[in-house]
Amino acid sequence: MNMKTIGRAAATLLLSLFGCVALVAPAWAFCGFYVSKADASLYNQASQVIIARDGDRTVLTMANDYQGEVKDFALVVPVPVVLEEEQVHVGEPEIIERLDTFSAPRLVEYFDHNPCDPVALPAPMPQAPGAARGTANEALEFDDAESLGVTIESQFSVGEYDILILSARESEGLETWLRQNDYRLPENASRLLQPYIRDGLKFFVARVNLEEFEDGDFQRLRPLMMAYESSRFMLPIRLGTMNATEAQDLIVYLLSPRGQVELTNYRTVRIPSDEELPEFVEDEFGDFYKAMFTHSYDREGKRAAFLEYAWDMAWCDPCAANPLTPEELRQAGVFWLNNLRPQPGQPRRLPAQPGPQNVFITRLHVRYTRDRFPEDLRFQQTANRENFQGRYIIRRPYRGEMECAAADPYRQQVRDRQAREAETLASLTGWRLSDIRRKIDTLPTPEDPRPWWQDLWSGRGRLNPG
Amino acid sequence: MFKDARDAQIAFLALFLLLGVSTRDWTLHPSLLLATIASCLLAQWLSTVLIPYAQQRRLGAAIAPDTRPVPLLSLPGWRSALITSLGLCLLLRANSPLTMAIAGCLAIASKSLLRYQGKHFFNPANFGIIAVLLLTQNAWVSPGQWGAEPIYLLFFAGAGCLVLGWVGRWETSAAFLVSYGGLEAARSLYLHQAWDIWAHQFSSGSLLLFALFMLTDPRSIPNARGARLLWAVAIALSTFVLQHQFYLPTAIFWSLFALAPLTPLLDARWQAPAFDWRAVYRRDRQTLADG
């Protein structure tokens, strides 16, 4: 890493449910500083899920990015066990944004120093980082459930949601029951529901309780969280492909006390990282990341999931956002930290500064379609504690006055570098090289280069006979 | 082209490793590869040269005065040790070279320590993998590392058929794949699941690599053909149960490990001559000469 450069800022990318390999100490932020971000708003149909898991214990948080009329909202998710009221919770939407900002692919920048100045040490400038629960008792109407082979295993209200946990004998019965109870299902839903029923899964069905929603004065629907114990470490995506016309983006934040989480039935591929890019990418980092992601996705045959971030959550370098506090980790579903629960008789004590927390985050970005991702996602925890981040670098050339012998070689070096950066950008995104070159602010060649004949006539190049 | 089927196997495994690193986004540190290969070869030298040499020095002259001394600068069985180390490099992932070295040493040690009537019954690489999964906290296996792309599957199948045809163990792979595929198909039928899900499960590169290159180690699996068929079907059944009842992503490795001790029992029930690599080599030369 170049000691003589100084870094400044960086960036992030967030997407929407069902939807510098850091070998250096964090203090100096050798990996540059956060400049810009590419977030969830980049993707039209994106979902975000947090899965915190230790052993068989799992806390699943589903972000709710539902855009339509609240009264029409309904969610059907296959779950491995029957959930009781205490196991379901309504989370804070901010926690998903926090995780996203913390883990998003980032753009960092470095400034070349004046090649004519004595060596200056870098002066890093760190960047600052960046619910009420109600009850509802209105019972839903459940006619004919038994005759249709549908069993309501449990029903309760949590926050603005009315929840049902259903089990069923046959998919037609379940489909009929759901339709009778005003759940809008796409055509052929039973074909997709049947394998889940046969596999012993239950159905978590959520609807918005309008009174609660209006009383609560919520701006948007909050994420649903569920805690359960099951050996199945999977995420059902098949219902999501039911009537999707195009590929869907899913971002999964996997929190584990052990190490990286990877898919076992699809490839997990690292997103290209640590690439040096032209300066103009700062202004269009979102477009760049989207194009690069699509290019990588196509190159892998649209069959792979991408690793965008894998890091010990106690620190980061560069930090797109401060590490999460223990309280924020708890909100994200982390249940294995000892210091979360105050001892009886003792006030809760939380460390003022984030410290070692035994939480490893893996951020996977999956773009899936029915034909390339026919199976649900299955995961496994690994012991892999290698850090990885999607990180892109801008090197700012020194553009001030340069009057010394080192200036010309420096200019040439920068021009070579700019040419390489253009080629890198073209190969990462598939953009046209000529378009890229046009946008690059190439460092000018030395002014008035001395004509080659000048020395010949001026006598400076004359051979000394003596 | 190759004198010995094991040479072909070494070439293919090395090629798979190269393919994995260059096209499948594997991040393997050279130190891990080096630790694995060095530990396997060293363990092989210890068990086949140094320990026999020391024993000979201590007792040999008195017991068997005619025994030829073991030359210290030799490495009998290096091919087998290299195959084991390549298998480990392909399948096992770890945080430190030490873990890989432990896997390598235990894999080779299992060949000399866990024997019944002169035959080892654990597949060495499989033993090494399970041993470090059980004994250490920093090793893992990535079943999704090859994906399910047809081109790789064809390549594995071609290479596998070549080697297995040579050593005459193709029926073991076939029995495993047919029974495992059959069980998965039955499950798909029961679940009313779309067939492309079955096709996706069945076209996993890791599954094929396991079936063609790990399951068929002729030295550690049953000698008689009937016994091998039964054994392969049992492993398929156990894999199926572990995968779908206990949700173990590495079910195939655990199944092979758990059922390996059946080999001596099956060998006792169905007797057949033990496999000998040199016999295969002699047979080939004979065929060539006759031809």
XYZ file of C-alpha atoms in Angstrom, chain A residues 68-414:
347
model
C -48.308 -0.997 -2.724
C -51.433 -0.352 -0.616
C -50.837 -1.538 2.923
C -54.221 -3.266 3.021
C -53.188 -5.491 0.118
C -49.971 -6.614 1.727
C -49.615 -10.319 2.420
C -46.565 -12.427 2.961
C -46.349 -16.223 2.768
C -43.046 -17.755 3.818
C -42.347 -21.461 4.321
C -40.819 -21.982 7.776
C -39.313 -25.174 9.233
C -41.194 -25.158 12.545
C -44.426 -23.883 14.099
C -43.770 -20.466 15.594
C -45.470 -19.128 18.698
C -46.162 -15.485 19.439
C -43.015 -14.982 21.517
C -40.888 -16.161 18.618
C -42.051 -13.414 16.271
C -41.053 -9.818 16.638
C -41.289 -6.631 14.625
C -37.845 -5.133 14.066
C -36.518 -1.710 13.309
C -36.117 -0.794 9.621
C -32.997 1.206 10.463
C -31.061 -1.913 11.410
C -31.155 -3.209 7.858
C -29.926 0.115 6.577
C -27.131 0.011 9.165
C -26.008 -3.433 8.051
C -26.243 -2.396 4.437
C -24.193 0.722 4.907
C -21.611 -1.149 6.946
C -21.146 -3.923 4.406
C -21.812 -2.289 1.026
C -19.184 -2.247 -1.740
C -17.147 0.892 -1.302
C -15.222 3.394 -3.344
C -12.072 4.775 -1.818
C -9.727 7.438 -3.081
C -6.098 8.347 -2.684
C -4.278 11.522 -3.656
C -0.889 11.487 -5.299
C 1.500 13.889 -3.593
C 3.548 16.382 -5.535
C 6.457 14.386 -6.912
C 8.616 17.492 -6.460
C 7.873 17.764 -2.698
C 9.637 15.930 0.059
C 7.769 12.837 1.245
C 4.670 13.732 3.242
C 3.030 11.278 5.597
C -0.647 10.600 5.044
C -3.106 12.509 7.163
C -6.212 10.376 7.355
C -9.501 12.077 7.994
C -12.003 9.610 9.347
C -15.602 10.108 8.352
C -18.383 10.184 10.870
C -20.873 7.343 10.533
C -23.786 7.764 9.632
C -40.817 1.143 17.851
C -43.449 0.873 19.380
C -45.064 -2.526 19.617
C -48.759 -2.846 19.568
C -51.181 -5.698 19.806
C -54.079 -6.563 17.629
C -56.807 -8.888 18.593
C -59.012 -8.866 15.601
C -59.528 -12.463 14.673
C -59.536 -13.471 11.074
C -62.239 -15.605 9.651
C -61.172 -19.187 9.196
C -64.022 -21.144 7.727
C -63.624 -24.594 6.432
C -59.983 -24.787 7.370
C -60.354 -28.316 8.599
C -62.295 -29.546 5.604
C -59.578 -28.161 3.331
C -56.862 -29.963 5.261
C -55.425 -26.724 6.595
C -54.520 -26.490 10.268
C -54.002 -23.151 11.973
C -51.091 -24.087 14.202
C -51.004 -20.717 15.851
C -52.353 -17.232 15.328
C -51.368 -13.987 16.942
C -50.740 -10.320 16.310
C -47.375 -8.654 16.571
C -47.090 -4.917 16.034
C -48.927 -3.992 12.860
C -49.030 -7.584 11.608
C -51.559 -10.370 12.018
C -49.712 -13.651 11.831
C -50.881 -17.166 11.128
C -48.809 -20.297 11.168
C -50.437 -22.861 8.919
C -49.785 -26.446 8.160
C -51.567 -28.210 5.363
C -52.127 -31.687 3.985
C -52.604 -30.769 0.351
C -51.618 -27.725 -1.633
C -55.006 -27.353 -3.327
C -56.644 -27.113 0.075
C -54.115 -24.509 1.204
C -54.504 -22.510 -1.989
C -58.299 -22.600 -1.723
C -58.172 -21.588 1.926
C -55.837 -18.688 1.247
C -58.010 -17.471 -1.613
C -61.146 -17.778 0.517
C -59.454 -15.612 3.095
C -58.639 -12.933 0.535
C -54.983 -13.710 0.010
C -54.172 -12.974 -3.586
C -52.166 -15.814 -4.998
C -50.796 -16.121 -8.492
C -51.930 -18.863 -10.805
C -50.511 -22.310 -10.155
C -49.531 -21.411 -6.619
C -50.432 -24.894 -5.415
C -47.797 -26.434 -7.679
C -45.130 -24.526 -5.779
C -46.711 -24.954 -2.361
C -46.985 -28.735 -2.609
C -43.253 -29.622 -2.283
C -43.044 -27.513 0.879
C -46.099 -29.206 2.387
C -44.725 -32.651 1.597
C -41.355 -31.684 3.029
C -42.997 -30.930 6.366
C -42.638 -27.152 6.259
C -45.181 -24.805 7.815
C -46.347 -21.525 6.375
C -45.823 -18.186 8.029
C -48.588 -15.946 6.746
C -48.624 -12.253 7.590
C -51.100 -9.505 6.859
C -51.237 -5.919 8.008
C -53.674 -5.033 10.738
C -54.868 -1.701 9.396
C -56.034 -0.298 12.732
C -52.727 -0.973 14.347
C -50.886 0.396 11.373
C -52.814 3.639 11.412
C -52.666 3.991 15.199
C -48.961 3.368 15.150
C -48.308 6.248 12.781
C -45.741 4.179 10.923
C -44.213 5.628 7.797
C -43.659 2.190 6.332
C -43.996 -1.467 7.187
C -41.355 -2.671 9.591
C -39.278 -5.833 9.190
C -40.600 -9.100 10.538
C -38.269 -11.173 12.697
C -38.631 -14.787 13.723
C -36.560 -16.894 16.084
C -36.554 -20.672 15.763
C -34.417 -23.741 16.113
C -33.905 -25.999 13.124
C -31.091 -27.923 11.474
C -32.241 -26.570 8.130
C -30.094 -23.607 7.175
C -31.942 -22.458 4.109
C -33.849 -19.597 2.573
C -36.885 -20.373 0.437
C -36.827 -18.419 -2.823
C -39.106 -20.507 -4.992
C -42.351 -18.760 -4.069
C -40.641 -15.511 -5.001
C -40.024 -16.761 -8.525
C -43.692 -17.661 -8.928
C -44.702 -14.892 -11.239
C -41.555 -12.849 -11.500
C -40.911 -11.795 -15.052
C -37.315 -10.812 -14.566
C -34.369 -11.626 -12.346
C -34.722 -10.593 -8.712
C -32.039 -9.266 -6.442
C -31.679 -10.606 -2.950
C -29.175 -9.449 -0.390
C -28.585 -11.753 2.532
C -26.655 -10.599 5.582
C -25.491 -13.691 7.420
C -24.248 -13.206 10.959
C -22.317 -16.022 12.587
C -20.056 -16.413 15.609
C -17.772 -18.666 13.578
C -16.818 -17.351 10.169
C -17.983 -16.953 6.593
C -21.243 -18.457 5.439
C -21.457 -19.893 1.946
C -24.022 -21.583 -0.263
C -23.811 -25.370 -0.519
C -25.929 -25.862 -3.620
C -24.694 -22.960 -5.715
C -21.298 -21.397 -6.187
C -20.337 -18.476 -3.990
C -18.076 -16.187 -6.008
C -16.187 -13.138 -4.822
C -17.182 -9.950 -6.575
C -14.175 -8.389 -8.378
C -12.433 -6.149 -5.877
C -9.423 -3.918 -5.224
C -9.505 -2.590 -8.768
C -8.132 0.834 -9.692
C -10.665 2.834 -11.684
C -10.737 6.186 -13.512
C -11.546 9.226 -11.402
C -14.910 9.910 -13.048
C -16.291 6.719 -11.482
C -16.798 8.704 -8.290
C -19.709 10.533 -9.899
C -21.305 7.378 -11.243
C -20.315 4.783 -8.700
C -23.845 3.383 -8.564
C -23.972 2.886 -12.330
C -20.512 1.388 -12.301
C -21.372 -1.115 -9.591
C -24.624 -2.106 -11.261
C -22.895 -2.608 -14.619
C -20.040 -4.520 -13.040
C -22.408 -6.750 -11.089
C -24.434 -7.556 -14.182
C -21.275 -8.235 -16.165
C -19.943 -10.593 -13.476
C -23.351 -12.275 -13.152
C -23.455 -12.908 -16.909
C -19.866 -14.133 -16.942
C -20.674 -16.752 -14.282
C -23.554 -18.071 -16.368
C -26.153 -16.378 -14.080
C -25.734 -19.339 -11.721
C -23.557 -17.996 -8.929
C -24.109 -15.969 -5.780
C -21.688 -13.136 -5.116
C -19.786 -12.436 -1.958
C -19.731 -8.670 -1.449
C -18.421 -8.504 2.087
C -17.047 -10.880 4.712
C -15.608 -9.313 7.830
C -15.246 -9.558 11.550
C -17.800 -7.043 12.784
C -15.538 -5.620 15.458
C -13.801 -3.388 12.938
C -13.599 -2.306 9.304
C -11.090 -0.676 6.985
C -12.098 1.544 5.393
C -15.300 1.963 7.327
C -18.311 2.750 5.210
C -20.053 3.160 8.573
C -19.023 2.566 12.159
C -19.220 -1.021 13.348
C -22.552 -1.896 14.921
C -22.858 -1.537 18.666
C -23.860 -4.600 20.711
C -27.362 -3.120 20.978
C -27.598 -2.780 17.194
C -26.315 -6.322 16.761
C -29.052 -7.510 19.101
C -31.585 -5.673 16.957
C -30.174 -7.510 13.951
C -30.891 -10.809 15.699
C -27.500 -11.617 17.241
C -28.318 -13.589 20.372
C -24.980 -15.100 21.396
C -23.248 -12.073 22.842
C -22.881 -12.431 26.601
C -22.988 -8.755 27.367
C -26.440 -8.225 25.924
C -28.375 -9.378 28.952
C -27.862 -7.427 32.165
C -27.323 -9.548 35.234
C -30.147 -9.290 37.774
C -29.551 -6.338 40.014
C -26.953 -4.842 37.691
C -27.563 -2.013 35.282
C -26.971 -2.876 31.649
C -23.493 -1.928 30.608
C -22.608 -1.533 27.017
C -19.113 -0.683 25.884
C -18.844 2.889 24.664
C -16.571 1.860 21.825
C -17.226 -1.171 19.691
C -14.769 -3.905 20.609
C -14.263 -7.556 19.718
C -17.719 -8.996 19.323
C -17.428 -12.479 17.975
C -19.743 -11.708 15.097
C -18.697 -12.372 11.533
C -20.799 -10.908 8.741
C -21.168 -12.360 5.254
C -23.013 -10.307 2.670
C -24.243 -12.357 -0.281
C -25.883 -10.831 -3.318
C -27.988 -13.300 -5.272
C -29.666 -12.421 -8.552
C -31.992 -15.291 -9.248
C -34.381 -16.522 -11.872
C -36.474 -19.658 -11.922
C -34.364 -21.401 -14.548
C -30.882 -20.798 -13.113
C -31.783 -21.017 -9.421
C -34.332 -23.832 -9.350
C -33.574 -24.862 -5.744
C -33.973 -22.896 -2.523
C -30.769 -21.451 -1.141
C -28.978 -23.750 1.289
C -26.162 -22.408 3.440
C -23.406 -23.642 5.684
C -21.239 -21.912 8.235
C -17.531 -22.345 7.688
C -14.499 -21.659 9.829
C -13.234 -19.277 7.158
C -12.359 -15.987 8.879
C -10.651 -14.407 5.906
C -11.826 -10.841 5.438
C -13.070 -9.704 2.047
C -14.703 -6.522 0.792
C -15.889 -5.158 -2.514
C -13.508 -2.190 -2.702
C -12.710 0.072 -5.652
C -9.951 2.618 -5.791
C -9.536 6.031 -7.345
C -6.063 7.536 -7.467
C -6.054 11.275 -7.897
C -3.048 12.543 -9.869
C -1.231 15.592 -8.570
C -2.343 18.445 -10.829
C -0.470 21.382 -9.332
C 2.759 23.042 -10.469
C 5.629 20.625 -10.822
C 9.120 21.937 -11.488
C 11.715 19.275 -11.084
C 13.320 16.396 -12.913
C 10.842 13.935 -11.382
C 7.855 15.710 -12.951
C 8.077 14.273 -16.464
C 8.480 10.654 -15.431
C 5.601 11.190 -12.979
C 3.336 12.544 -15.737
C 4.131 9.582 -17.940
C 3.516 7.196 -15.086
C 0.103 8.751 -14.436
